[in-house]
């Protein structure tokens, strides 16, 4: 019998952060948060989430901020989504 199991990334979700300015270039409404989760699958069916990766990118200066680098305004705007 052959069993197919392993890990694979899920779909990436994009959330714009409204009313938040980029800490680097000070432009408002340019940050977009992307969230990707890794899943354990069995026969290509998602069973449970293993980990997730969250990062924000500024569309003006292209600076990337990881979850550990988020300031209070970015965290509160993300939680409001």
mmCIF file of N, CA and C in Angstrom:
data_model
loop_
_atom_site.group_PDB
_atom_site.id
_atom_site.type_symbol
_atom_site.label_atom_id
_atom_site.label_comp_id
_atom_site.label_asym_id
_atom_site.label_seq_id
_atom_site.Cartn_x
_atom_site.Cartn_y
_atom_site.Cartn_z
ATOM 1 N N UNK A 1 0.846 -1.172 0.000
ATOM 2 C CA UNK A 1 0.000 0.000 0.000
ATOM 3 C C UNK A 1 0.898 1.244 0.000
ATOM 4 N N UNK A 2 0.508 2.238 -0.774
ATOM 5 C CA UNK A 2 1.264 3.476 -0.890
ATOM 6 C C UNK A 2 0.497 4.574 -0.158
ATOM 7 N N UNK A 3 1.228 5.302 0.702
ATOM 8 C CA UNK A 3 0.644 6.420 1.423
ATOM 9 C C UNK A 3 1.318 7.707 0.965
ATOM 10 N N UNK A 4 0.536 8.717 0.683
ATOM 11 C CA UNK A 4 1.048 10.009 0.282
ATOM 12 C C UNK A 4 0.807 10.990 1.420
ATOM 13 N N UNK A 5 1.907 11.440 2.045
ATOM 14 C CA UNK A 5 1.794 12.427 3.105
ATOM 15 C C UNK A 5 3.004 13.339 3.061
ATOM 16 N N UNK A 6 2.880 14.493 3.699
ATOM 17 C CA UNK A 6 3.987 15.452 3.709
ATOM 18 C C UNK A 6 3.513 16.827 4.108
ATOM 19 N N UNK A 7 4.290 17.822 3.742
ATOM 20 C CA UNK A 7 3.934 19.210 4.044
ATOM 21 C C UNK A 7 3.918 20.008 2.756
ATOM 22 N N UNK A 8 3.110 21.052 2.771
ATOM 23 C CA UNK A 8 3.051 21.950 1.631
ATOM 24 C C UNK A 8 2.458 23.274 2.072
ATOM 25 N N UNK A 9 2.832 24.360 1.395
ATOM 26 C CA UNK A 9 2.284 25.667 1.766
ATOM 27 C C UNK A 9 0.848 25.822 1.285
ATOM 28 N N UNK A 10 0.078 26.577 2.039
ATOM 29 C CA UNK A 10 -1.283 26.905 1.636
ATOM 30 C C UNK A 10 -1.287 28.146 0.765
ATOM 31 N N UNK A 11 -2.466 28.687 0.538
ATOM 32 C CA UNK A 11 -2.577 29.899 -0.270
ATOM 33 C C UNK A 11 -2.139 31.110 0.536
ATOM 34 N N UNK A 12 -1.544 32.061 -0.139
ATOM 35 C CA UNK A 12 -1.094 33.290 0.497
ATOM 36 C C UNK A 12 -2.253 34.274 0.558
ATOM 37 N N UNK A 13 -2.500 34.795 1.760
ATOM 38 C CA UNK A 13 -3.550 35.786 1.950
ATOM 39 C C UNK A 13 -2.901 37.171 2.047
ATOM 40 N N UNK A 14 -3.469 38.150 1.335
ATOM 41 C CA UNK A 14 -2.957 39.512 1.343
ATOM 42 C C UNK A 14 -3.946 40.428 2.036
ATOM 43 N N UNK A 15 -3.448 41.272 2.950
ATOM 44 C CA UNK A 15 -4.277 42.215 3.689
ATOM 45 C C UNK A 15 -3.609 43.590 3.659
ATOM 46 N N UNK A 16 -4.248 44.599 3.068
ATOM 47 C CA UNK A 16 -3.668 45.946 3.119
ATOM 48 C C UNK A 16 -3.858 46.546 4.515
ATOM 49 N N UNK A 17 -2.869 47.269 4.984
ATOM 50 C CA UNK A 17 -2.958 47.945 6.274
ATOM 51 C C UNK A 17 -3.370 49.390 6.029
ATOM 52 N N UNK A 18 -4.624 49.701 6.272
ATOM 53 C CA UNK A 18 -5.176 51.033 6.010
ATOM 54 C C UNK A 18 -4.822 51.985 7.143
ATOM 55 N N UNK A 19 -4.395 53.174 6.783
ATOM 56 C CA UNK A 19 -4.115 54.219 7.749
ATOM 57 C C UNK A 19 -2.808 54.069 8.496
ATOM 58 N N UNK A 20 -1.941 53.160 8.059
ATOM 59 C CA UNK A 20 -0.656 52.929 8.727
ATOM 60 C C UNK A 20 0.450 53.422 7.812
ATOM 61 N N UNK A 21 1.406 54.136 8.388
ATOM 62 C CA UNK A 21 2.525 54.632 7.585
ATOM 63 C C UNK A 21 3.712 53.674 7.705
ATOM 64 N N UNK A 22 4.492 53.617 6.651
ATOM 65 C CA UNK A 22 5.705 52.793 6.632
ATOM 66 C C UNK A 22 6.737 53.424 7.569
ATOM 67 N N UNK A 23 7.327 52.664 8.488
ATOM 68 C CA UNK A 23 8.335 53.235 9.384
ATOM 69 C C UNK A 23 9.591 53.738 8.667
ATOM 70 N N UNK A 24 9.867 53.229 7.488
ATOM 71 C CA UNK A 24 11.088 53.616 6.772
ATOM 72 C C UNK A 24 10.888 54.879 5.922
ATOM 73 N N UNK A 25 9.858 54.883 5.069
ATOM 74 C CA UNK A 25 9.672 56.007 4.133
ATOM 75 C C UNK A 25 8.544 56.955 4.533
ATOM 76 N N UNK A 26 7.792 56.629 5.584
ATOM 77 C CA UNK A 26 6.715 57.475 6.123
ATOM 78 C C UNK A 26 5.527 57.651 5.176
ATOM 79 N N UNK A 27 5.377 56.820 4.139
ATOM 80 C CA UNK A 27 4.227 56.879 3.241
ATOM 81 C C UNK A 27 3.036 56.165 3.893
ATOM 82 N N UNK A 28 1.845 56.708 3.741
ATOM 83 C CA UNK A 28 0.640 56.138 4.356
ATOM 84 C C UNK A 28 -0.078 55.251 3.342
ATOM 85 N N UNK A 29 -0.675 54.167 3.832
ATOM 86 C CA UNK A 29 -1.461 53.204 3.041
ATOM 87 C C UNK A 29 -0.638 52.483 1.973
ATOM 88 N N UNK A 30 0.620 52.217 2.241
ATOM 89 C CA UNK A 30 1.451 51.489 1.271
ATOM 90 C C UNK A 30 1.841 50.107 1.763
ATOM 91 N N UNK A 31 1.462 49.732 2.995
ATOM 92 C CA UNK A 31 1.856 48.439 3.553
ATOM 93 C C UNK A 31 0.810 47.369 3.249
ATOM 94 N N UNK A 32 1.292 46.207 2.822
ATOM 95 C CA UNK A 32 0.443 45.050 2.578
ATOM 96 C C UNK A 32 1.040 43.861 3.315
ATOM 97 N N UNK A 33 0.204 43.186 4.096
ATOM 98 C CA UNK A 33 0.640 42.025 4.867
ATOM 99 C C UNK A 33 0.319 40.767 4.082
ATOM 100 N N UNK A 34 1.294 39.865 3.981
ATOM 101 C CA UNK A 34 1.064 38.564 3.359
ATOM 102 C C UNK A 34 1.227 37.483 4.418
ATOM 103 N N UNK A 35 0.276 36.551 4.445
ATOM 104 C CA UNK A 35 0.291 35.469 5.427
ATOM 105 C C UNK A 35 0.201 34.142 4.691
ATOM 106 N N UNK A 36 1.197 33.276 4.927
ATOM 107 C CA UNK A 36 1.246 31.956 4.324
ATOM 108 C C UNK A 36 1.383 30.919 5.426
ATOM 109 N N UNK A 37 0.627 29.839 5.333
ATOM 110 C CA UNK A 37 0.681 28.769 6.326
ATOM 111 C C UNK A 37 1.191 27.488 5.693
ATOM 112 N N UNK A 38 1.978 26.731 6.443
ATOM 113 C CA UNK A 38 2.408 25.409 6.008
ATOM 114 C C UNK A 38 1.511 24.375 6.651
ATOM 115 N N UNK A 39 1.078 23.392 5.853
ATOM 116 C CA UNK A 39 0.118 22.387 6.308
ATOM 117 C C UNK A 39 0.695 20.981 6.166
ATOM 118 N N UNK A 40 0.334 20.109 7.102
ATOM 119 C CA UNK A 40 0.596 18.687 6.952
ATOM 120 C C UNK A 40 -0.572 18.122 6.166
ATOM 121 N N UNK A 41 -0.272 17.338 5.139
ATOM 122 C CA UNK A 41 -1.362 16.766 4.342
ATOM 123 C C UNK A 41 -1.226 15.253 4.249
ATOM 124 N N UNK A 42 -2.348 14.614 4.058
ATOM 125 C CA UNK A 42 -2.431 13.168 3.880
ATOM 126 C C UNK A 42 -3.296 12.943 2.650
ATOM 127 N N UNK A 43 -2.720 12.346 1.604
ATOM 128 C CA UNK A 43 -3.383 12.197 0.313
ATOM 129 C C UNK A 43 -3.895 13.547 -0.192
ATOM 130 N N UNK A 44 -3.068 14.588 -0.094
ATOM 131 C CA UNK A 44 -3.333 15.946 -0.582
ATOM 132 C C UNK A 44 -4.514 16.622 0.117
ATOM 133 N N UNK A 45 -4.918 16.126 1.259
ATOM 134 C CA UNK A 45 -5.961 16.748 2.074
ATOM 135 C C UNK A 45 -5.292 17.384 3.282
ATOM 136 N N UNK A 46 -5.542 18.667 3.502
ATOM 137 C CA UNK A 46 -4.939 19.367 4.626
ATOM 138 C C UNK A 46 -5.477 18.783 5.935
ATOM 139 N N UNK A 47 -4.552 18.418 6.827
ATOM 140 C CA UNK A 47 -4.951 17.842 8.114
ATOM 141 C C UNK A 47 -4.814 18.885 9.222
ATOM 142 N N UNK A 48 -3.631 19.472 9.400
ATOM 143 C CA UNK A 48 -3.444 20.509 10.410
ATOM 144 C C UNK A 48 -2.332 21.457 9.994
ATOM 145 N N UNK A 49 -2.413 22.672 10.561
ATOM 146 C CA UNK A 49 -1.440 23.706 10.242
ATOM 147 C C UNK A 49 -0.180 23.484 11.072
ATOM 148 N N UNK A 50 0.977 23.530 10.415
ATOM 149 C CA UNK A 50 2.258 23.344 11.092
ATOM 150 C C UNK A 50 2.830 24.689 11.529
ATOM 151 N N UNK A 51 2.867 25.649 10.631
ATOM 152 C CA UNK A 51 3.430 26.961 10.945
ATOM 153 C C UNK A 51 2.811 28.004 10.029
ATOM 154 N N UNK A 52 3.047 29.266 10.365
ATOM 155 C CA UNK A 52 2.595 30.346 9.503
ATOM 156 C C UNK A 52 3.690 31.407 9.428
ATOM 157 N N UNK A 53 3.723 32.116 8.317
ATOM 158 C CA UNK A 53 4.730 33.134 8.053
ATOM 159 C C UNK A 53 3.995 34.429 7.720
ATOM 160 N N UNK A 54 4.298 35.493 8.463
ATOM 161 C CA UNK A 54 3.650 36.783 8.254
ATOM 162 C C UNK A 54 4.722 37.835 7.979
ATOM 163 N N UNK A 55 4.521 38.608 6.915
ATOM 164 C CA UNK A 55 5.446 39.692 6.566
ATOM 165 C C UNK A 55 4.649 40.826 5.928
ATOM 166 N N UNK A 56 5.145 42.040 6.079
ATOM 167 C CA UNK A 56 4.527 43.218 5.461
ATOM 168 C C UNK A 56 5.532 43.844 4.513
ATOM 169 N N UNK A 57 5.038 44.312 3.362
ATOM 170 C CA UNK A 57 5.903 44.959 2.385
ATOM 171 C C UNK A 57 5.321 46.312 2.016
ATOM 172 N N UNK A 58 6.191 47.300 1.924
ATOM 173 C CA UNK A 58 5.793 48.634 1.495
ATOM 174 C C UNK A 58 5.851 48.680 -0.030
ATOM 175 N N UNK A 59 4.774 49.119 -0.659
ATOM 176 C CA UNK A 59 4.750 49.180 -2.122
ATOM 177 C C UNK A 59 5.525 50.380 -2.656
ATOM 178 N N UNK A 60 5.881 51.327 -1.806
ATOM 179 C CA UNK A 60 6.619 52.511 -2.244
ATOM 180 C C UNK A 60 8.132 52.284 -2.193
ATOM 181 N N UNK A 61 8.652 51.881 -1.023
ATOM 182 C CA UNK A 61 10.105 51.709 -0.884
ATOM 183 C C UNK A 61 10.546 50.244 -0.957
ATOM 184 N N UNK A 62 9.589 49.320 -1.042
ATOM 185 C CA UNK A 62 9.845 47.868 -1.164
ATOM 186 C C UNK A 62 10.525 47.269 0.068
ATOM 187 N N UNK A 63 10.453 47.933 1.198
ATOM 188 C CA UNK A 63 11.032 47.411 2.436
ATOM 189 C C UNK A 63 10.106 46.325 2.983
ATOM 190 N N UNK A 64 10.685 45.247 3.492
ATOM 191 C CA UNK A 64 9.933 44.123 4.053
ATOM 192 C C UNK A 64 10.116 44.106 5.561
ATOM 193 N N UNK A 65 9.000 43.943 6.273
ATOM 194 C CA UNK A 65 9.009 43.855 7.734
ATOM 195 C C UNK A 65 8.450 42.490 8.127
ATOM 196 N N UNK A 66 9.185 41.779 8.960
ATOM 197 C CA UNK A 66 8.715 40.497 9.470
ATOM 198 C C UNK A 66 7.913 40.715 10.739
ATOM 199 N N UNK A 67 7.181 39.729 11.172
ATOM 200 C CA UNK A 67 6.271 39.845 12.314
ATOM 201 C C UNK A 67 6.969 40.412 13.552
ATOM 202 N N UNK A 68 8.219 40.049 13.772
ATOM 203 C CA UNK A 68 8.963 40.523 14.936
ATOM 204 C C UNK A 68 9.271 42.024 14.847
ATOM 205 N N UNK A 69 9.242 42.592 13.635
ATOM 206 C CA UNK A 69 9.582 43.997 13.423
ATOM 207 C C UNK A 69 8.362 44.916 13.367
ATOM 208 N N UNK A 70 7.151 44.372 13.493
ATOM 209 C CA UNK A 70 5.943 45.192 13.416
ATOM 210 C C UNK A 70 5.897 46.172 14.586
ATOM 211 N N UNK A 71 5.499 47.411 14.310
ATOM 212 C CA UNK A 71 5.302 48.373 15.394
ATOM 213 C C UNK A 71 3.852 48.261 15.887
ATOM 214 N N UNK A 72 3.497 49.046 16.897
ATOM 215 C CA UNK A 72 2.165 48.934 17.508
ATOM 216 C C UNK A 72 1.048 49.277 16.525
ATOM 217 N N UNK A 73 1.261 50.253 15.657
ATOM 218 C CA UNK A 73 0.238 50.627 14.680
ATOM 219 C C UNK A 73 -0.010 49.497 13.679
ATOM 220 N N UNK A 74 1.046 48.828 13.265
ATOM 221 C CA UNK A 74 0.897 47.718 12.318
ATOM 222 C C UNK A 74 0.175 46.538 12.970
ATOM 223 N N UNK A 75 0.486 46.251 14.224
ATOM 224 C CA UNK A 75 -0.157 45.143 14.925
ATOM 225 C C UNK A 75 -1.639 45.418 15.131
ATOM 226 N N UNK A 76 -1.975 46.622 15.553
ATOM 227 C CA UNK A 76 -3.381 46.939 15.791
ATOM 228 C C UNK A 76 -4.193 46.953 14.492
ATOM 229 N N UNK A 77 -3.602 47.413 13.383
ATOM 230 C CA UNK A 77 -4.303 47.393 12.097
ATOM 231 C C UNK A 77 -4.482 45.968 11.593
ATOM 232 N N UNK A 78 -3.526 45.094 11.861
ATOM 233 C CA UNK A 78 -3.641 43.702 11.447
ATOM 234 C C UNK A 78 -4.707 42.987 12.255
ATOM 235 N N UNK A 79 -4.792 43.273 13.549
ATOM 236 C CA UNK A 79 -5.803 42.643 14.397
ATOM 237 C C UNK A 79 -7.204 43.143 14.059
ATOM 238 N N UNK A 80 -7.330 44.363 13.526
ATOM 239 C CA UNK A 80 -8.631 44.910 13.156
ATOM 240 C C UNK A 80 -9.187 44.265 11.897
ATOM 241 N N UNK A 81 -8.362 43.612 11.099
ATOM 242 C CA UNK A 81 -8.805 42.955 9.855
ATOM 243 C C UNK A 81 -9.755 41.837 10.136
#
